[in-house]
CSV table of C-alpha atoms in Angstrom, one decimal:
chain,number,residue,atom,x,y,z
T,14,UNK,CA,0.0,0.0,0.0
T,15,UNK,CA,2.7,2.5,1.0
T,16,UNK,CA,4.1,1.8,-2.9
T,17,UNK,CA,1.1,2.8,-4.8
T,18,UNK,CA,0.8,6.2,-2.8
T,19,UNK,CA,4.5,6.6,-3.1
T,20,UNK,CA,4.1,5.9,-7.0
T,21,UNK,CA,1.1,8.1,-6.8
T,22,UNK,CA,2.2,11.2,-5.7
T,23,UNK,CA,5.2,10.6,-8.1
T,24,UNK,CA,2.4,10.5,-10.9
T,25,UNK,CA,0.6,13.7,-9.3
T,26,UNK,CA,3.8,15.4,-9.6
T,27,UNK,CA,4.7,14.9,-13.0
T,28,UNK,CA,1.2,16.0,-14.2
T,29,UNK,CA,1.5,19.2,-12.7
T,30,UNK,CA,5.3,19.9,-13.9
T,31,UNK,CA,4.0,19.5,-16.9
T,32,UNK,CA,1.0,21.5,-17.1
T,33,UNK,CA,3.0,24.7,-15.6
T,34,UNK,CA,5.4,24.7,-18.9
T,35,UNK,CA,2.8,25.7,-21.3
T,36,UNK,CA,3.7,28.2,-23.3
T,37,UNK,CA,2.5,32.0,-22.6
T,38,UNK,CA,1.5,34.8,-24.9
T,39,UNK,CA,5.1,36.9,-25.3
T,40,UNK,CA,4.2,40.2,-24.7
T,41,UNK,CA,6.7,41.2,-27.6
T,42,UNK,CA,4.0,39.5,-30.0
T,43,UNK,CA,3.2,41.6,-32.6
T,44,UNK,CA,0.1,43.3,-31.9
T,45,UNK,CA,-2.8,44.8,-34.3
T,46,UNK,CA,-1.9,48.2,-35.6
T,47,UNK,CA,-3.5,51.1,-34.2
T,48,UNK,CA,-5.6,53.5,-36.5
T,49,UNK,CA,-2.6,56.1,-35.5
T,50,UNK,CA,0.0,54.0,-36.7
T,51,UNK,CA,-2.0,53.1,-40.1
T,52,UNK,CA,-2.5,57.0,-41.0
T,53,UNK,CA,0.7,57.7,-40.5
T,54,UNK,CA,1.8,55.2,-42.6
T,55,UNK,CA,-0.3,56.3,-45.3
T,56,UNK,CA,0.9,59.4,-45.1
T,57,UNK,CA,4.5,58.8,-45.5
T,58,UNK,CA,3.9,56.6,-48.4
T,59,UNK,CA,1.1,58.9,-50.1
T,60,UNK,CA,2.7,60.3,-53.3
T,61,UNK,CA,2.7,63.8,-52.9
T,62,UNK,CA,2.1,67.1,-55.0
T,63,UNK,CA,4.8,68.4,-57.0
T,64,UNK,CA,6.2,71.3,-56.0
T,65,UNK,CA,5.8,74.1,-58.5
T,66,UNK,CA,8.9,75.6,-60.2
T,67,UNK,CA,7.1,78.4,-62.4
T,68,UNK,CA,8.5,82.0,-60.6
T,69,UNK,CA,5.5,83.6,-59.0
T,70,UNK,CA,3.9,86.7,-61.1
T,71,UNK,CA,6.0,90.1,-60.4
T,72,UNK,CA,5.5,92.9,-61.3
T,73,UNK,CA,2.5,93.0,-63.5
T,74,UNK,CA,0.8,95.8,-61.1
T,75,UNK,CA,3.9,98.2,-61.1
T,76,UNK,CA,3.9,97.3,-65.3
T,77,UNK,CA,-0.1,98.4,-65.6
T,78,UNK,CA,0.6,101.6,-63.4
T,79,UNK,CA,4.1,102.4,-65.7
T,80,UNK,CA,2.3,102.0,-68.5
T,81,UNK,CA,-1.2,104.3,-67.1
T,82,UNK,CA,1.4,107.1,-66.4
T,83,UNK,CA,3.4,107.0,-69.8
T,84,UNK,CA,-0.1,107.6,-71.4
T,85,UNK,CA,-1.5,110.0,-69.6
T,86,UNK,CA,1.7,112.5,-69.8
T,87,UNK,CA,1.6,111.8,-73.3
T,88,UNK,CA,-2.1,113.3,-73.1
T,89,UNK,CA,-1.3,115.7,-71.3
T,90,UNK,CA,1.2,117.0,-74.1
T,91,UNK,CA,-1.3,116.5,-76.8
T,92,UNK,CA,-4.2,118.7,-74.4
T,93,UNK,CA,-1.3,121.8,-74.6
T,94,UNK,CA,-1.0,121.0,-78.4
T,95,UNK,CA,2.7,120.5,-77.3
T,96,UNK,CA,5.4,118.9,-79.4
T,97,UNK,CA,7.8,116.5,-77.8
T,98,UNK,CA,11.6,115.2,-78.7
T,99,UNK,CA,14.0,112.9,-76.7
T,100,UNK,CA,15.6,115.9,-75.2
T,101,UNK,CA,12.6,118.5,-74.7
T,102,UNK,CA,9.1,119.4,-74.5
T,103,UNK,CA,7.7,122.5,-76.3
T,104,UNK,CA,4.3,124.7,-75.1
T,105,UNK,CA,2.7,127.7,-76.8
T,106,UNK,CA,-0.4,128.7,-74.5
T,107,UNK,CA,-2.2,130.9,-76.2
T,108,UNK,CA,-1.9,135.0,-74.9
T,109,UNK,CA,-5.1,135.7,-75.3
T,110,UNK,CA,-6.6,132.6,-73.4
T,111,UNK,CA,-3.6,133.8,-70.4
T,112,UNK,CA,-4.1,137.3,-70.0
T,113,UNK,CA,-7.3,139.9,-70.8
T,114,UNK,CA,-5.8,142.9,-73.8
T,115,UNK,CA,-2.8,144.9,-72.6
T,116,UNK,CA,-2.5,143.2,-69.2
T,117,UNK,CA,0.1,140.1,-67.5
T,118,UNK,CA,-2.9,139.0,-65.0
T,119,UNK,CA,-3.8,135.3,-65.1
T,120,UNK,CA,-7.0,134.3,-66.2
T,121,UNK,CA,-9.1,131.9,-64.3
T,122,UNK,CA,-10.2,130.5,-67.8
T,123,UNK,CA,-6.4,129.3,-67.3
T,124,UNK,CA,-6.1,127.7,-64.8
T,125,UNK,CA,-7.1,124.5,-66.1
T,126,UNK,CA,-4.5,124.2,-68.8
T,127,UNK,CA,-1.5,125.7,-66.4
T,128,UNK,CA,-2.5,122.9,-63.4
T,129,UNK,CA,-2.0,120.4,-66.6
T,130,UNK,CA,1.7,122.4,-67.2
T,131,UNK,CA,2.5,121.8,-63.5
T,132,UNK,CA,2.1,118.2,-63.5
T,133,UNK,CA,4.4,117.8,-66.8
T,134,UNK,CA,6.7,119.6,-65.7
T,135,UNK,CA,7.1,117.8,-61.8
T,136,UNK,CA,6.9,114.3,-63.9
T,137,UNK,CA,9.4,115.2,-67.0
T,138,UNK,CA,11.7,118.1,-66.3
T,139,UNK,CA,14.9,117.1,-65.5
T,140,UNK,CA,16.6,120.9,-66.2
T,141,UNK,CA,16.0,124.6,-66.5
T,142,UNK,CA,12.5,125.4,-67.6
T,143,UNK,CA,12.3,128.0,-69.8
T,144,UNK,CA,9.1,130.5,-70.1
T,145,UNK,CA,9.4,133.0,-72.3
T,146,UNK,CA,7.0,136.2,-73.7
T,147,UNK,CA,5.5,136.9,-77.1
T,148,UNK,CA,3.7,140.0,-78.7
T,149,UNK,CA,2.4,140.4,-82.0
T,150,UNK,CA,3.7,144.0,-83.9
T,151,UNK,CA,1.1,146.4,-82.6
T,152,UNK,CA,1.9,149.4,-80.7
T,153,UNK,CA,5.6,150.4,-79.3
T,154,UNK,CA,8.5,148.1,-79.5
T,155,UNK,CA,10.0,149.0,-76.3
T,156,UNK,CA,6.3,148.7,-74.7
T,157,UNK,CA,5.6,144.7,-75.7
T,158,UNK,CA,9.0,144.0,-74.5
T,159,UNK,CA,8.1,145.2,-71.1
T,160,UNK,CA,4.5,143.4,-71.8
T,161,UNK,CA,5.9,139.9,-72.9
T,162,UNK,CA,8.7,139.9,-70.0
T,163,UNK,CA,6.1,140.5,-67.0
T,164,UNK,CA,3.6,138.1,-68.6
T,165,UNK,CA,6.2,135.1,-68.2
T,166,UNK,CA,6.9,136.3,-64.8
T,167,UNK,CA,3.2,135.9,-64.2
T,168,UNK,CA,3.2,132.5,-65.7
T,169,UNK,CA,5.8,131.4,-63.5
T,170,UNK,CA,4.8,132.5,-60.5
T,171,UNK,CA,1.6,130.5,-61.1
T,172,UNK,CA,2.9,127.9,-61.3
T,173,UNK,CA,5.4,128.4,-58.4
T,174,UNK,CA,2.1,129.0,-56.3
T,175,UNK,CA,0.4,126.1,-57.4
T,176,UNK,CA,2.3,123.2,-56.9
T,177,UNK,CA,5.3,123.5,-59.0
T,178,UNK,CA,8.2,121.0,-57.1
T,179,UNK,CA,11.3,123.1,-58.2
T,180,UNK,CA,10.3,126.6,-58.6
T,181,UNK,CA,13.8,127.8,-58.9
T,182,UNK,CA,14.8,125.4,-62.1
T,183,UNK,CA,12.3,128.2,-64.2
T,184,UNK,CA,14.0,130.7,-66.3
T,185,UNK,CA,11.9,133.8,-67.5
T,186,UNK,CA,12.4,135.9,-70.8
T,187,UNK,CA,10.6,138.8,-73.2
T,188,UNK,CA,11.4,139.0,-76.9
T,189,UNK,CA,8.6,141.5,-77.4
T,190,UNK,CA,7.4,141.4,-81.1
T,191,UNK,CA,11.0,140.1,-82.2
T,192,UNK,CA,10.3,136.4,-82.6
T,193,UNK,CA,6.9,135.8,-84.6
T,194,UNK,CA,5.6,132.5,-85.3
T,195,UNK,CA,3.0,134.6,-88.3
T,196,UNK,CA,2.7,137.1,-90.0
T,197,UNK,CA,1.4,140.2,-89.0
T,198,UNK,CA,0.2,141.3,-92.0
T,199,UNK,CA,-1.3,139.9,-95.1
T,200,UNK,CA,0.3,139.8,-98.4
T,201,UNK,CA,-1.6,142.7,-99.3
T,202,UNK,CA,-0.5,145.0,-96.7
T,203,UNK,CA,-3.6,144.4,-94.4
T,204,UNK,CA,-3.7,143.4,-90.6
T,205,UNK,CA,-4.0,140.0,-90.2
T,206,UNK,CA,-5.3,139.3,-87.0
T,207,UNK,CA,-5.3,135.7,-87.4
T,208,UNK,CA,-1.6,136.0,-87.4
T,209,UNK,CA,-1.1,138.3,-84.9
T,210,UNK,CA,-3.4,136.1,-82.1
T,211,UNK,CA,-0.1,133.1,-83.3
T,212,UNK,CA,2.4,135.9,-82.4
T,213,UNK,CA,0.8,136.6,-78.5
T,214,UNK,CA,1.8,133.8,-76.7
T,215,UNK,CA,3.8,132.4,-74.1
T,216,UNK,CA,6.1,129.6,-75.0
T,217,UNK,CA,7.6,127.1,-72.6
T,218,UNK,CA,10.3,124.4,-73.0
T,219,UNK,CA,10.4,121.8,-70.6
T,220,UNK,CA,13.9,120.0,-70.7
T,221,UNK,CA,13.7,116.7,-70.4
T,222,UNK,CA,17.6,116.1,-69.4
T,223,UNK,CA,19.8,117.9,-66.7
């Protein structure tokens, strides 16, 4: 009897040795991936946008503008019947449309056309502006001279007192009746007025160039 318990617990033993060495989970197993780890995945293997190489639009603005102000300095020439070259910028105003008969006062019926000669001359002149007086032939020599020199001191100080940036760059002259543009007579001998209106003016030349 004490030989089959002895043999017994023997048996008893072994079972149990052997159930205890079953194997476990490791808890290094790989495991499920989580939805983090999948979208990152994704990500890194998504085939992204290309980059763009083209250079990014410059300047088109500033062109528009460049272009806006070109024109409308080249209107403002044409509104004062001016003619333009690559070194200057010539302006009869008309004396009678300046001044009333016999006097260097500036219209206000003016006004309009001198604001116009401020802004070309701010925009374009680069050296001495020169403004100089005009009469036609009638009445005393020495009395238009004195007439055409205070009218282009009138001029400029219109424009001196009316927005002009460099006041001091304007150079004033009178030639009287001794420069005309037409003739003051017909070919018969006869007043020409038509001719004479040319001949009263005020002439300005804008240099474009120091």
């Amino acid at each position: 009897m004490m030989k089959l318990g002895i043999w017994a617990l023997l048996f008893v033993g072994v079972a149990c040795s052997s159930g205890g060495n079953k194997s476990q989970p490791s808890e290094t197993q790989s495991q499920p991936a989580t939805a983090a780890e999948t979208s990152a995945k994704s990500t890194t293997t998504a085939t992204t946008d290309p980059v763009s190489t083209d250079p990014p639009e410059q300047g088109k603005d500033a062109g528009e503008s460049l272009v806006g102000e070109v024109s409308d300095l080249s209107g403002l020439v044409s509104d004062l019947k001016g003619k333009e070259t690559s070194a200057e910028i010539l302006i009869n105003l008309s004396a009678d449309v300046l001044f009333d008969f016999d006097k260097a006062d500036i219209k206000p019926a003016a006004y309009s056309d001198l604001r116009k000669l401020v802004q070309l001359i701010n925009e374009k002149g680069k050296g001495p502006v020169q403004i100089t007086g005009h009469t036609d032939a009638k009445g005393d020599d020495t009395y238009n001279q004195d007439l055409s020199v205070r009218r282009a001191e009138s001029v400029k100080n219109w424009l001196s007192n009316n927005g002009l940036v460099k006041p001091d760059a304007i150079v004033t002259a009178g030639k009287g009746e001794s420069q005309p543009v037409a003739s003051n007579q017909k070919s018969d001998g006869s007043d020409d007025p038509d001719g004479r209106q040319k001949n009263r003016r005020v002439e300005i030349v804008i240099r474009k160039t120091t």
